[in-house]
Amino acid sequence: MRRAAVVTLGLLVGCSAASREPVPALATDACLDFGGDRADVGFDAVFVIDVKSTCAEVLGGGITWKQVAGAPLREQHVSNNGFRLSARTARAAALLPEPWPWGIVPVSPRTRGEVGLEAAWRDSAGHRMRRELRVAAVARSHGLPNTAVGTRALLGGEGWRLIESPPGASATVDVSDRHESLRPDVAGTFHLVDGRGHQLDLRAGRFDDTPLDCGRSGCHAEIATAARASPMASVLARGLRAGSVAHARGDYPRCALGCHAVGEPGIADGGFVHVATEMGIAPDAQTTWEQLPAALRRQGGVGCLACHGPGAVPEAAARWSVLRSDVCAVCHDAPPRYGHVAAWRTSRMARADAAPRTRSQQPCVRCHTTWGSLASAQPGASARRPPDADDVGPIGIACVACHAVHEPGTAQPARALLRETPVPTVLGDILPTARARSGTCLACHAPQVDGAQPFASAAALWLGRGGIDPQSGAPLRGAAPHGLVDGGCVACHRAGPPEIERGAGHAFRADRSACRACHTRELPLEDLRGRAQALWRRLVALTGLLARDPAGAEPLHAFVTGVDRSRPLGRAAWNVLLVLEDRAAAVHNQPYARALLDAAEKAVDLAPAMREPRK
């Protein structure tokens, strides 16, 4: 379906907003009206920008247009001496790869189809004015089953239809660019069903009508207290504080209102920009936090509604959706400046639960899914598991597995809101500095003391822990030469896409250049993996642990049924697996990895004399 929309656009909030050149009084906003912002034109839709003039003098000039951001527009046409521009937005398939996840489709700044247009007016006398305008195909979406009134919700699935709407609603399911969507027009719950009979309840509301009483007695008092202390909650107030770096920049809060306050600029959703406009206050006016009316301070900062949406928290059966990285992507997936989520998507963590069995089978779930990792750290959190993980599809090890925005003890900005997780017992008496700097990583990258085999070992090798003396069964411990590295794990695992300015380290690639801070020359790395594989083949022959060569097994623990640590060869196999499970063992702790293999090799060499039965 092809549609045309007449769009008048103003200066849209965004950190790449253009500066306005000083000009004579002739070319003021009163003479050239670029209108208000528009954030939801639609995919594959024609839009028209009509610049209105209120002074006859400006009609003698002309406007030239230049696209300064986003993918190249299609069918762009300028007429009326530049006072009219028309173009077509991108197709959905070019921005949101199919298949879309079932339900409400998440949309980030990277995938919303936003473009930046620079309009330069000039007349023969040299008067000039320059403005940057932005238009987007769709508004951002967390992917949660609640949304703001007036905001288009893209629907993943097929055959959607409304079966019940709130009183006074006239919204219908729209089909455009071969995709279905719903734009709620009143507050309330819209009940939809797809072609397979699966039901979705979408709650709609305005941000300024949603009560901010999450912390009342009997509800989430402790969570609300911790959230108020979070740097996210005060980000707008701190930026508006006189003398702050953000305030001194001169373009604040204009450059940050899309992420430092609730609501979508350009939509009548009861958010910060909308309420400010209704009050006759310029959203980008230079002011201090204390000077803002209470109604605007209520909408400032990243509070509960910024992540959980307006209207109401989703029904219990749908609250699993807050686990997806898409909630954070609304602000942190805006490369090149903010590329945290984009970098994360290039990591193995983003694909951790790609195999269906990792979303349904123990012990895979514990470390391969977000809900599993939370459940292992917080008993009772398993209720956050999606009702049908295979239908939902992969989520990966998403942001909330490592970050907690409203957990007591995580409110210090220097800690980056890192989640406090229990340190695996097998690591025992590790250095306090290692626990403080890398505690969030340790839970999933160290073996369980009672595990059938080591499912992960990078943290254990790094800290010189986890091994067993094959003869006595006592813990085999070693030094931790990298345990005191400033920054812990991310001191080395900090590299990512070079085009990303902030957040590139969320790709967690190892940066070998970090080694030069301590190692003045390249250290030789032994072929510990090749030695471990050779030892493993000997163990397989002696014990029947595995009927295939481990060289092609990835990950190896998916093919090993378990080792018997009550016997010397079983304990030797455990040590060899620790080295094989960590592909960077020679870098993390080469002396300790070598000691593990030395102990295992000794046990294997003595095996004929011990006459250990084949398992």
Coordinates of C-alpha atoms in Angstrom, one line a residue, residues 147-153 155 160-175 181-192 202 204:
T147 CA 3.0 1.4 24.1
A148 CA 2.2 5.0 24.1
V149 CA -1.0 6.3 22.6
G150 CA -0.4 7.4 19.0
T151 CA 2.7 5.2 18.6
R152 CA 2.7 2.6 15.8
A153 CA 3.4 -0.9 17.1
L155 CA 3.3 -6.8 14.7
W160 CA -3.5 -10.2 13.0
R161 CA -7.0 -8.9 13.8
L162 CA -8.5 -7.0 16.7
I163 CA -11.0 -8.9 18.8
E164 CA -11.7 -6.3 21.4
S165 CA -10.7 -2.6 21.8
P166 CA -11.1 0.0 24.6
P167 CA -14.2 2.2 24.6
G168 CA -14.0 4.9 22.0
A169 CA -11.2 3.3 20.0
S170 CA -11.3 3.4 16.2
A171 CA -7.8 2.0 15.5
T172 CA -7.5 -1.0 13.2
V173 CA -4.7 -3.3 12.1
D174 CA -2.9 -1.6 9.2
V175 CA -1.1 -3.5 6.4
S181 CA 0.9 -2.8 12.6
L182 CA -1.5 -1.1 15.1
R183 CA -1.5 2.5 16.2
P184 CA -3.6 2.8 19.4
D185 CA -5.7 5.9 19.5
V186 CA -7.0 5.8 23.1
A187 CA -5.7 4.5 26.4
G188 CA -6.6 0.9 27.4
T189 CA -6.0 -2.7 26.3
F190 CA -6.3 -3.8 22.7
H191 CA -6.8 -7.6 22.4
L192 CA -5.4 -9.0 19.2
L202 CA -1.4 -4.6 24.0
A204 CA -1.7 1.7 25.6

